[in-house]
Tab-separated table of C-alpha atoms in Angstrom:
chain	number	residue	atom	x	y	z
R	1285	UNK	CA	22.323	-1.612	-35.798
R	1286	UNK	CA	19.877	1.232	-36.370
R	1287	UNK	CA	16.478	1.515	-34.719
R	1288	UNK	CA	13.977	4.068	-36.023
R	1289	UNK	CA	10.943	4.827	-33.853
R	1290	UNK	CA	7.841	6.859	-34.624
R	1291	UNK	CA	6.684	7.541	-31.077
R	1292	UNK	CA	2.952	7.410	-30.268
R	1293	UNK	CA	2.503	10.941	-28.977
R	1294	UNK	CA	-0.887	11.702	-30.531
R	1295	UNK	CA	-1.073	14.965	-32.489
R	1296	UNK	CA	2.497	16.117	-33.156
R	1297	UNK	CA	5.825	14.592	-34.103
R	1298	UNK	CA	8.596	12.867	-32.173
R	1299	UNK	CA	10.798	10.427	-34.074
R	1300	UNK	CA	14.120	8.945	-33.031
R	1301	UNK	CA	16.917	6.957	-34.582
R	1302	UNK	CA	19.458	5.140	-32.488
R	1303	UNK	CA	22.643	3.738	-33.987
R	1304	UNK	CA	24.436	1.214	-31.811
R	1305	UNK	CA	27.900	-0.294	-31.833
R	1306	UNK	CA	27.635	-3.793	-33.263
R	1307	UNK	CA	30.132	-6.658	-33.825
R	1308	UNK	CA	33.147	-4.571	-32.785
R	1309	UNK	CA	32.452	-1.921	-35.433
R	1310	UNK	CA	33.435	1.563	-34.360
R	1311	UNK	CA	31.608	4.564	-35.762
R	1312	UNK	CA	32.955	8.085	-35.862
R	1313	UNK	CA	31.200	11.463	-35.934
R	1314	UNK	CA	33.302	14.484	-36.993
R	1315	UNK	CA	34.412	17.027	-34.448
R	1316	UNK	CA	31.248	16.832	-32.381
R	1317	UNK	CA	32.181	13.778	-30.356
R	1318	UNK	CA	35.134	12.123	-28.758
R	1319	UNK	CA	35.412	9.931	-31.842
R	1320	UNK	CA	34.213	6.673	-30.273
R	1321	UNK	CA	30.829	5.880	-28.822
R	1322	UNK	CA	28.454	3.102	-27.971
R	1323	UNK	CA	25.308	4.736	-29.349
R	1324	UNK	CA	24.240	7.761	-31.420
R	1325	UNK	CA	20.831	9.318	-30.800
R	1326	UNK	CA	19.086	11.412	-33.440
R	1327	UNK	CA	15.762	13.168	-32.845
R	1328	UNK	CA	13.419	14.478	-35.535
R	1329	UNK	CA	10.950	17.020	-34.177
R	1330	UNK	CA	9.950	17.038	-30.564
R	1331	UNK	CA	6.386	18.008	-29.742
R	1332	UNK	CA	2.808	17.014	-29.050
R	1333	UNK	CA	-0.522	18.687	-28.487
R	1334	UNK	CA	-1.823	15.622	-26.655
R	1335	UNK	CA	-0.673	16.629	-23.173
R	1336	UNK	CA	2.517	17.079	-21.174
R	1337	UNK	CA	2.425	13.622	-19.597
R	1338	UNK	CA	2.594	11.836	-22.947
R	1339	UNK	CA	5.653	13.840	-24.009
R	1340	UNK	CA	7.448	13.371	-20.704
R	1341	UNK	CA	6.749	9.617	-20.665
R	1342	UNK	CA	8.011	9.130	-24.225
R	1343	UNK	CA	11.219	11.070	-23.562
R	1344	UNK	CA	11.918	9.163	-20.335
R	1345	UNK	CA	11.286	5.803	-22.025
R	1346	UNK	CA	13.431	6.711	-25.046
R	1347	UNK	CA	16.540	8.046	-23.295
R	1348	UNK	CA	18.374	7.447	-20.056
R	1349	UNK	CA	18.760	10.496	-17.789
R	1350	UNK	CA	21.774	12.456	-19.045
R	1351	UNK	CA	22.082	10.537	-22.327
R	1352	UNK	CA	23.468	12.713	-25.136
R	1353	UNK	CA	21.631	13.520	-28.362
R	1354	UNK	CA	23.906	13.768	-31.380
R	1355	UNK	CA	21.506	15.746	-33.613
R	1356	UNK	CA	18.070	17.303	-33.127
R	1357	UNK	CA	16.295	18.190	-36.389
R	1358	UNK	CA	13.325	20.577	-36.255
R	1359	UNK	CA	11.280	20.560	-39.471
R	1360	UNK	CA	9.184	23.634	-38.663
R	1361	UNK	CA	8.046	25.675	-35.676
R	1362	UNK	CA	4.510	24.423	-35.109
R	1363	UNK	CA	3.993	23.990	-31.400
R	1364	UNK	CA	3.231	20.281	-31.756
R	1365	UNK	CA	6.701	19.820	-33.289
R	1366	UNK	CA	8.748	21.847	-30.763
R	1367	UNK	CA	6.994	22.089	-27.395
R	1368	UNK	CA	8.818	19.103	-25.828
R	1369	UNK	CA	12.316	20.420	-26.610
R	1370	UNK	CA	12.731	21.942	-23.153
R	1371	UNK	CA	11.818	18.596	-21.529
R	1372	UNK	CA	14.239	16.798	-23.845
R	1373	UNK	CA	17.012	19.210	-22.845
R	1374	UNK	CA	16.216	18.823	-19.125
R	1375	UNK	CA	16.163	15.019	-19.290
R	1376	UNK	CA	19.043	14.349	-21.660
R	1377	UNK	CA	22.647	15.408	-21.579
R	1378	UNK	CA	24.225	17.466	-24.301
R	1379	UNK	CA	22.401	18.008	-27.576
R	1380	UNK	CA	25.442	18.349	-29.817
R	1381	UNK	CA	23.835	19.758	-32.987
R	1382	UNK	CA	20.453	21.408	-33.553
R	1383	UNK	CA	19.227	21.888	-37.129
R	1384	UNK	CA	16.513	24.539	-37.513
R	1385	UNK	CA	14.612	26.003	-40.444
R	1386	UNK	CA	15.870	29.448	-41.345
R	1387	UNK	CA	13.393	32.265	-40.673
R	1388	UNK	CA	13.845	35.899	-41.480
R	1389	UNK	CA	13.181	38.317	-38.628
R	1390	UNK	CA	9.624	39.115	-39.793
R	1391	UNK	CA	8.660	35.425	-39.995
R	1392	UNK	CA	10.162	34.774	-36.583
R	1393	UNK	CA	8.304	37.740	-35.001
R	1394	UNK	CA	5.030	36.613	-36.577
R	1395	UNK	CA	5.327	33.062	-35.211
R	1396	UNK	CA	6.343	34.315	-31.753
R	1397	UNK	CA	3.418	36.760	-31.633
R	1398	UNK	CA	0.952	34.078	-32.721
R	1399	UNK	CA	2.132	31.740	-29.950
R	1400	UNK	CA	1.973	34.515	-27.367
R	1401	UNK	CA	-1.580	35.400	-28.446
R	1402	UNK	CA	-2.517	31.721	-27.972
R	1403	UNK	CA	-0.926	31.778	-24.497
R	1404	UNK	CA	1.807	29.371	-25.642
R	1405	UNK	CA	4.486	31.532	-24.052
R	1406	UNK	CA	6.983	28.738	-23.407
R	1407	UNK	CA	6.969	27.751	-27.099
R	1408	UNK	CA	7.272	31.420	-28.124
R	1409	UNK	CA	10.224	31.887	-25.764
R	1410	UNK	CA	11.914	28.750	-27.076
R	1411	UNK	CA	11.701	29.993	-30.673
R	1412	UNK	CA	12.885	33.464	-29.697
R	1413	UNK	CA	15.744	32.317	-27.458
R	1414	UNK	CA	16.582	28.692	-28.253
R	1415	UNK	CA	20.258	29.348	-27.553
R	1416	UNK	CA	19.426	30.106	-23.899
R	1417	UNK	CA	18.092	26.585	-23.428
R	1418	UNK	CA	21.037	24.825	-25.058
R	1419	UNK	CA	24.524	24.130	-23.810
R	1420	UNK	CA	27.344	26.417	-24.994
R	1421	UNK	CA	28.831	23.377	-26.777
R	1422	UNK	CA	25.715	22.908	-28.935
R	1423	UNK	CA	26.143	23.879	-32.554
R	1424	UNK	CA	23.038	25.484	-34.125
R	1425	UNK	CA	22.635	25.123	-37.890
R	1426	UNK	CA	19.979	26.792	-40.039
R	1427	UNK	CA	18.667	25.148	-43.187
R	1428	UNK	CA	18.259	27.542	-46.065
R	1429	UNK	CA	17.604	27.375	-49.753
R	1430	UNK	CA	20.658	27.227	-51.995
R	1431	UNK	CA	21.478	30.497	-53.735
R	1432	UNK	CA	21.556	28.776	-57.135
R	1433	UNK	CA	17.984	27.594	-56.740
R	1434	UNK	CA	16.850	31.032	-55.590
R	1435	UNK	CA	18.426	32.617	-58.667
R	1436	UNK	CA	16.802	30.062	-60.990
R	1437	UNK	CA	13.423	30.702	-59.354
R	1438	UNK	CA	13.831	34.467	-59.850
R	1439	UNK	CA	14.626	33.938	-63.532
R	1440	UNK	CA	11.623	31.636	-63.969
R	1441	UNK	CA	9.282	34.178	-62.376
R	1442	UNK	CA	10.315	36.761	-64.981
R	1443	UNK	CA	8.831	34.573	-67.692
R	1444	UNK	CA	5.536	33.708	-65.994
C-alpha cells in the first residue's frame, strides 16, 4: 500500500510517500537497502517559512525517531523547500539517497550569498555543505539536463 501526504506546513513544501509491505508481498530496492523491508519512506522537498514548530511537529508526526528515509528529492533551493532538512536528518535515521538539482559554481555562490544577506545562514550552509550533514552512506545524485537536449537547444537557437 502507498500513502501520499501533502503536509500542511503553510508556505513551503513537504510531501511524503510511504510504501508498506502488504499481503506478504516483499519489495526490493537496489543496492541501497538490505533487500527486504517493512516500509519505504520518500520525501519530496522539506521546508517551510511558517515557523520552526510547524516543521518539527510535521516531521515528528510523519516518522518515528531513527526511521530511515529511502530517497529525499529536492526540487530547488528556495529556503521554504530546504530549511527543514537538518531537522529531518536529526530526527530520522539514514537518508539513503538525496536527489538535488545541479547548479554550476556561480549559481551556487549566488544562492548562498543571497541567503547569507537575508540572515538565513543555516540554509546557506546546508546548500554549501550538504554532505557534512549527511551520513557517509548517503548517495547524492544531481539532476541535470540530458546532453542530447542541450545540443538540440543549441541548434534551435542558431535559427532564431
